[in-house]
Short mmCIF file of C-alpha atoms in Angstrom, two decimals:
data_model
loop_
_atom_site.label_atom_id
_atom_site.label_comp_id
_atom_site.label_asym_id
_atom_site.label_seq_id
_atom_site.Cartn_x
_atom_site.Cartn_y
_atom_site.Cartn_z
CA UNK A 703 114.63 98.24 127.91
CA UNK A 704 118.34 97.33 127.26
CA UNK A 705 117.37 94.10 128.91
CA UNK A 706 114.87 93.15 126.82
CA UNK A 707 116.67 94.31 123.86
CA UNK A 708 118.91 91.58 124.92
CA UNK A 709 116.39 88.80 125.75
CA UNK A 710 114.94 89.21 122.48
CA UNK A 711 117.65 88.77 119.97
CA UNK A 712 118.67 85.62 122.32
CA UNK A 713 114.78 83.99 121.63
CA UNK A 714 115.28 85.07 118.15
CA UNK A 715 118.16 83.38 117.70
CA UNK A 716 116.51 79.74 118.95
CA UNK A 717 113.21 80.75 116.65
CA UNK A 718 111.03 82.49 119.69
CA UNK A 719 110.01 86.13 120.26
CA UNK A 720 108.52 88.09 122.43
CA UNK A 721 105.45 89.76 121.57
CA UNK A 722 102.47 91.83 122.95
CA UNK A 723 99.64 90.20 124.63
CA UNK A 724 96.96 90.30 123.29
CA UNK A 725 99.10 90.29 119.82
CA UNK A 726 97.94 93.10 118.07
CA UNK A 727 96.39 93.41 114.09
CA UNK A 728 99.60 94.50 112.96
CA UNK A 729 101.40 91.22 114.50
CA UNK A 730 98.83 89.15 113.44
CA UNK A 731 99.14 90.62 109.70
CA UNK A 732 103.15 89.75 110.56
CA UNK A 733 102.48 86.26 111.19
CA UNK A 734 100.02 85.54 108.76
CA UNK A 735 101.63 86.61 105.96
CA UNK A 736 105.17 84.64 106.89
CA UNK A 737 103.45 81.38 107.48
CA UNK A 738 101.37 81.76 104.10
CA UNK A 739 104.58 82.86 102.14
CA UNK A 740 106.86 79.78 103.45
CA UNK A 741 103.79 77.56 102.67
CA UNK A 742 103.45 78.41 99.41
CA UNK A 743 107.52 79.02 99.02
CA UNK A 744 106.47 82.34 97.57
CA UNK A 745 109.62 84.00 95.62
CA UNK A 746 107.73 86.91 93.07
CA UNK A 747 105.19 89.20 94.96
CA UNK A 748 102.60 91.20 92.24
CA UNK A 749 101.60 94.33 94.40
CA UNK A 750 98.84 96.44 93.03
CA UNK A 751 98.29 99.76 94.15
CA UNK A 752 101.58 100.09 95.62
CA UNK A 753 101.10 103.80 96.55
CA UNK A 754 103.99 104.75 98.30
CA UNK A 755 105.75 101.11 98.30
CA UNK A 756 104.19 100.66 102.37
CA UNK A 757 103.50 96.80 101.62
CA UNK A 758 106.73 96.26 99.74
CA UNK A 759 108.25 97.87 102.46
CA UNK A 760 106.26 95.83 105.33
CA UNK A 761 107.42 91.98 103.42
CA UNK A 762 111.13 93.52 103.57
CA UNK A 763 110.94 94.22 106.98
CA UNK A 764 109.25 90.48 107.59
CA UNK A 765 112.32 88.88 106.11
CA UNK A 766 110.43 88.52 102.66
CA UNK A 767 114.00 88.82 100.17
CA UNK A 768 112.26 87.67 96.96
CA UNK A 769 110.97 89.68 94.11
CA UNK A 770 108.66 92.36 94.63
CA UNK A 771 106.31 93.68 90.94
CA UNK A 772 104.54 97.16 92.16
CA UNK A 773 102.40 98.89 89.98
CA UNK A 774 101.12 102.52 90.63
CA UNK A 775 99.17 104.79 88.51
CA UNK A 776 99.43 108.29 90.29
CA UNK A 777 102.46 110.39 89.80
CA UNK A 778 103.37 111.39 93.15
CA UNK A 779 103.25 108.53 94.95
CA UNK A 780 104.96 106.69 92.11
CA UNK A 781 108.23 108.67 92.88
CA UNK A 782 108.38 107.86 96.26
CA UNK A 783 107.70 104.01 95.32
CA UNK A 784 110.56 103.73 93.18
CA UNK A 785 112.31 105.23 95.34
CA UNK A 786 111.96 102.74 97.90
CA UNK A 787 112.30 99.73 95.44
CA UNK A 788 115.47 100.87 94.41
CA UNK A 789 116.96 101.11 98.14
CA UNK A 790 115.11 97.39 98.94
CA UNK A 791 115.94 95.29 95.98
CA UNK A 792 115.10 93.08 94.25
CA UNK A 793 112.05 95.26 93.26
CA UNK A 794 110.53 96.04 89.73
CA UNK A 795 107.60 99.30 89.62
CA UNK A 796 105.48 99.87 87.03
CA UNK A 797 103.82 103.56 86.57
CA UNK A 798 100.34 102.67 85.36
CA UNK A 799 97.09 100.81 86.63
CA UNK A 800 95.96 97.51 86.36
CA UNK A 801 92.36 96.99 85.26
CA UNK A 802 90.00 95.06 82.86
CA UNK A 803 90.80 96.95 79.79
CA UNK A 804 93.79 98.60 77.99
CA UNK A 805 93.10 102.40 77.92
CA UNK A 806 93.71 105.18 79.91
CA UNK A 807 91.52 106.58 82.50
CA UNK A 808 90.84 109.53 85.23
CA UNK A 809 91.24 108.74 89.12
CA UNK A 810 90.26 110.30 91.64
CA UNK A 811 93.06 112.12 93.87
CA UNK A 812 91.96 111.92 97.32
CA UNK A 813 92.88 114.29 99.97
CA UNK A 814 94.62 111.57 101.51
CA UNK A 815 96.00 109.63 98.53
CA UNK A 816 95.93 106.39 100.06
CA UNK A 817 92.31 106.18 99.22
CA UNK A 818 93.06 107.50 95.93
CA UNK A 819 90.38 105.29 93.34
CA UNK A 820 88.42 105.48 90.11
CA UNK A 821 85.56 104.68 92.19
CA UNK A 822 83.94 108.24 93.72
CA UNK A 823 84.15 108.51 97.40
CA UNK A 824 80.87 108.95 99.22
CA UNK A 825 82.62 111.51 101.38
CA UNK A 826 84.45 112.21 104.91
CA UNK A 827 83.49 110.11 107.92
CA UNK A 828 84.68 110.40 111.57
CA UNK A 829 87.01 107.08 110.88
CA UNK A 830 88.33 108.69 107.05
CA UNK A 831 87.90 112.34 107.45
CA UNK A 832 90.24 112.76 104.40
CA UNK A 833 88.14 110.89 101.85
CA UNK A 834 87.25 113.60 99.68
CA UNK A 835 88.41 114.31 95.92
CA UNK A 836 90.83 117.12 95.81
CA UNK A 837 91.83 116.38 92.20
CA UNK A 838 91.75 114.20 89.29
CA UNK A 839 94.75 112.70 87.17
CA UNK A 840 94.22 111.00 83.88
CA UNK A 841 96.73 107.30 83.90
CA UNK A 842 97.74 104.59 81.78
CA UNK A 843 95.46 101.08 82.64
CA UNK A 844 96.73 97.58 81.47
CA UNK A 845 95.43 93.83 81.64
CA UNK A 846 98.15 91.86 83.53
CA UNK A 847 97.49 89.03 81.11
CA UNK A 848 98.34 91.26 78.39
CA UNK A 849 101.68 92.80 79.88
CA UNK A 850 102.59 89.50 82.47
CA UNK A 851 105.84 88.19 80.16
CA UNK A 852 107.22 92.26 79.95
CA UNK A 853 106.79 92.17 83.62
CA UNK A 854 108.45 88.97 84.19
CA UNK A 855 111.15 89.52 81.92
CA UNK A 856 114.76 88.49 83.45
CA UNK A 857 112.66 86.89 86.69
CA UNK A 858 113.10 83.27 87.28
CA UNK A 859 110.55 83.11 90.26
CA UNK A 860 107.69 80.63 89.58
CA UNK A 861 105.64 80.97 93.04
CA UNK A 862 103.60 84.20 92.47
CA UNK A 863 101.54 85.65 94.66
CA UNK A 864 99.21 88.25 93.69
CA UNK A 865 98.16 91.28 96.17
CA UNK A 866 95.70 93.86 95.28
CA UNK A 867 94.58 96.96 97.07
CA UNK A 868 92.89 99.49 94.77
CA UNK A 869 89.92 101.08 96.78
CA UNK A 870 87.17 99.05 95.40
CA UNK A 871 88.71 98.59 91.55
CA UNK A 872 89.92 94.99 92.58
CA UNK A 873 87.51 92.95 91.26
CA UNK A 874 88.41 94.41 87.77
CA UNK A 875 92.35 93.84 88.15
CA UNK A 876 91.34 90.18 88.75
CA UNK A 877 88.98 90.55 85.43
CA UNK A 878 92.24 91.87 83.53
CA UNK A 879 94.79 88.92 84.83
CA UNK A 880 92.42 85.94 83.66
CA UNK A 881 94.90 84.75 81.37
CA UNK A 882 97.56 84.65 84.12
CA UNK A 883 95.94 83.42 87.40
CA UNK A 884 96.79 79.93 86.74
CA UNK A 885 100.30 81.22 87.78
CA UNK A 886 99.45 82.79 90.98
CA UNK A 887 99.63 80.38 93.94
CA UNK A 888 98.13 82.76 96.17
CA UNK A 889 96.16 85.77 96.07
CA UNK A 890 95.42 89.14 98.45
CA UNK A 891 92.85 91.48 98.28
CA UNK A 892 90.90 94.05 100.25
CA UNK A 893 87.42 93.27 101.29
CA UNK A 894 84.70 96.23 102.42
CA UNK A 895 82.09 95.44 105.14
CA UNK A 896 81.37 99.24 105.30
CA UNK A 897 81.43 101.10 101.63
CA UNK A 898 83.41 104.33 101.27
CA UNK A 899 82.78 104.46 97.68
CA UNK A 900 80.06 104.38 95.22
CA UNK A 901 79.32 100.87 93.89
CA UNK A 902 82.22 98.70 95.20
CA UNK A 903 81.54 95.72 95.71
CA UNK A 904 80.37 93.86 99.10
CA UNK A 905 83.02 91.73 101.33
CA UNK A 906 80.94 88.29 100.10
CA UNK A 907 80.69 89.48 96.31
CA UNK A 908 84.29 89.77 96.17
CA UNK A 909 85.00 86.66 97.85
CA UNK A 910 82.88 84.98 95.69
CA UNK A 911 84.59 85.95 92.46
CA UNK A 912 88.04 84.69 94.06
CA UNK A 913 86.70 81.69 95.07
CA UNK A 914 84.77 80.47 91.88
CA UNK A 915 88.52 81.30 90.07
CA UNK A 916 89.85 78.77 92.36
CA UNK A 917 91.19 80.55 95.56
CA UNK A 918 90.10 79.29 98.74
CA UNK A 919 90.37 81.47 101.81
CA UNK A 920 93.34 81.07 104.46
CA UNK A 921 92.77 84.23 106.80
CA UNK A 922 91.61 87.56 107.27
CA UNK A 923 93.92 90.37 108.23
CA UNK A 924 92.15 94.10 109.57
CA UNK A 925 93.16 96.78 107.60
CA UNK A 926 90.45 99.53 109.56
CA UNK A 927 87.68 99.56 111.71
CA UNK A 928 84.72 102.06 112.57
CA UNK A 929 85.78 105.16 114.19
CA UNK A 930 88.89 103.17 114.58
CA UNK A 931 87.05 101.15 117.31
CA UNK A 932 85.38 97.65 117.10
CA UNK A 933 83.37 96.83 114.20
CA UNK A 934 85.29 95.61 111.16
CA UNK A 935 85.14 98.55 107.98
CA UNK A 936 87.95 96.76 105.81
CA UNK A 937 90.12 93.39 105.73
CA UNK A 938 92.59 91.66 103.32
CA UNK A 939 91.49 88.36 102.45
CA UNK A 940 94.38 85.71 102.07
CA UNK A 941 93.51 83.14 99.41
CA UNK A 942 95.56 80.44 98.46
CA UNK A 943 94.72 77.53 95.45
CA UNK A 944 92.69 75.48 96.91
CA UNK A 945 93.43 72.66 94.97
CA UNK A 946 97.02 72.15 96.16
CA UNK A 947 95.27 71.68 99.73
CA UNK A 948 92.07 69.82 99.18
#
């Protein structure tokens, strides 16, 4: 192993590495997301529904050094995000929700919090056996339009990019940043082929509503699949303006 520790860091210096074969969906994710980000020269990442800061955490460890904007409602995961952001600079959080209204509102605390949503669950399955409501918190919710220049405040970065994961509530962040998107150059959110909650929307409807704002798909990442098997239950969808590439 010593060897190929070796090997490695050699390749890595002349731009190669090795990887497994067939490359797996977290290498995939990898690679996908550093050619997208040097494409679009992305320096100020928007993630909402940080949770624990894992995706803030992932772009550090891909060599992404620019600005990172997390925003999480629920308490307990919010400490361990800022945390994190404080130990990975530069990173801003943000303890409240993003949505298509100013208010406040209750979520639903899941037993495992990373499908924590103000959507209700339809339940435990073999492939999310946590997925069950063991509490409820009430949290702060906020247009991005209406609190972008507070959030941008002492950041020179021009080259957003805007990535949502909220457990079926994305479709109403992009609702609440309509004033904004003109800023993002590219955009991330999670698409569901199988629901998990009531009413969220379908993979195509959300596509849709990205695509008539001006996105146009790059790629599709997989986030989780039946009984952890073969057919697709979620994916992030990579968008990027399509008018800068038409």
């Amino acid at each position: 192993m010593k060897a190929v520790g070796v090997v490695q860091n050699c390749l890595r210096s002349m731009g190669y590495e090795i990887v497994p074969y067939p490359p797996t969906d977290e290498r995939r994710s990898r690679d996908l997301l550093r050619k997208v980000f040097s494409k679009l020269s992305i320096d100020c990442v928007f993630d909402v529904g940080a949770n624990h800061g894992d995706y803030g955490d992932f772009l550090r460890d891909i060599g992404y050094k620019g600005w990172i904007l997390s925003f999480e409602p629920v308490r307990a995961p919010f400490e361990d995000l800022a945390k994190l952001a404080a130990a990975r600079p530069p990173w801003k959080v943000f303890q409240y929700a993003l949505g298509s209204e100013n208010g406040q509102a209750e979520i639903n605390v899941q037993e495992s919090d990373l499908l924590t949503s103000f959507l209700t669950p339809l339940g435990p399955s073999k492939t999310l056996p946590k997925n069950q409501r063991v509490g409820r918190e009430t949290v702060e919710v906020r247009r991005l339009d209406s609190i972008f220049d507070e959030c941008m405040a002492g950041i020179a970065a021009r080259q957003l990019y805007l990535k949502i994961d909220t457990q079926g509530f994305d479709l109403e962040v992009l609702r609440g940043a309509e004033g904004v998107l003109d800023k993002f150059k590219g955009a991330q959110t999670e698409v569901s082929f199988v629901p998990i909650y009531e009413g969220m929307p379908k993979y195509n409807d959300s596509i849709r509503e990205f695509e008539t704002r001006g996105f146009g798909v790059v790629d599709f990442m997989p986030v989780s699949r039946v009984n952890w098997d073969f057919l697709m239950m979620e994916m992030d969808c990579v968008f990027a303006r399509a008018s800068e590439f038409s």
